[in-house]
XYZ file of C-alpha atoms in Angstrom:
69
model
C -41.964 119.076 -36.903
C -40.602 119.855 -33.421
C -37.749 117.781 -32.035
C -36.116 117.295 -28.643
C -34.557 120.428 -27.105
C -36.555 122.841 -29.310
C -38.035 125.855 -27.507
C -41.790 126.371 -27.295
C -43.417 129.697 -26.365
C -46.659 128.873 -24.526
C -49.547 131.351 -24.381
C -52.534 130.705 -22.113
C -55.712 132.615 -23.032
C -59.312 132.583 -21.803
C -61.913 132.402 -24.561
C -63.338 135.861 -25.257
C -60.315 137.734 -23.850
C -58.164 139.929 -26.061
C -54.823 138.378 -25.214
C -52.984 135.820 -23.103
C -53.153 136.042 -19.310
C -49.936 134.079 -18.904
C -46.938 133.283 -21.143
C -43.857 131.182 -20.608
C -41.280 129.091 -22.443
C -40.830 125.330 -22.315
C -38.515 122.782 -23.903
C -39.552 119.784 -25.974
C -38.490 116.699 -23.989
C -39.587 114.088 -26.521
C -41.758 113.599 -29.600
C -43.731 110.442 -30.483
C -46.984 109.504 -32.204
C -48.044 113.079 -32.973
C -47.522 114.260 -29.386
C -44.729 116.268 -27.773
C -43.878 116.190 -24.063
C -42.899 119.632 -22.774
C -40.549 120.344 -19.844
C -40.157 123.604 -17.992
C -43.398 123.840 -16.025
C -44.141 122.260 -12.641
C -44.740 118.959 -14.486
C -44.401 117.590 -18.008
C -47.351 118.279 -20.265
C -48.363 116.606 -23.513
C -49.361 118.683 -26.548
C -50.500 117.725 -30.045
C -47.844 118.497 -32.647
C -50.603 119.629 -35.037
C -51.216 122.640 -32.724
C -47.606 123.910 -32.905
C -46.778 126.883 -35.136
C -43.218 127.471 -36.364
C -41.589 130.621 -34.970
C -38.084 130.148 -36.394
C -35.341 127.555 -36.416
C -35.856 125.312 -33.355
C -38.604 127.623 -32.039
C -42.353 127.036 -31.835
C -45.476 128.761 -30.519
C -48.365 126.958 -28.848
C -51.640 128.568 -27.752
C -53.858 127.108 -25.041
C -57.325 128.660 -25.187
C -59.852 127.672 -22.527
C -63.404 128.702 -21.646
C -63.943 130.528 -18.378
C -64.444 128.180 -15.411
């Protein structure tokens, strides 16, 4: 389970594309009730802990996949 100050590698992908169109890192600000708040973007974002994948000690990966607008 992620905890405060862990690093999260975010990958943003459009459904049907072969790979991410944008990647960045964020930091876990807080964890509560199955949700983590992430810092490091232009604003804090909330993400479900169930979607995190372990990438090492204190490191996580999170994929955001969206349909084309």
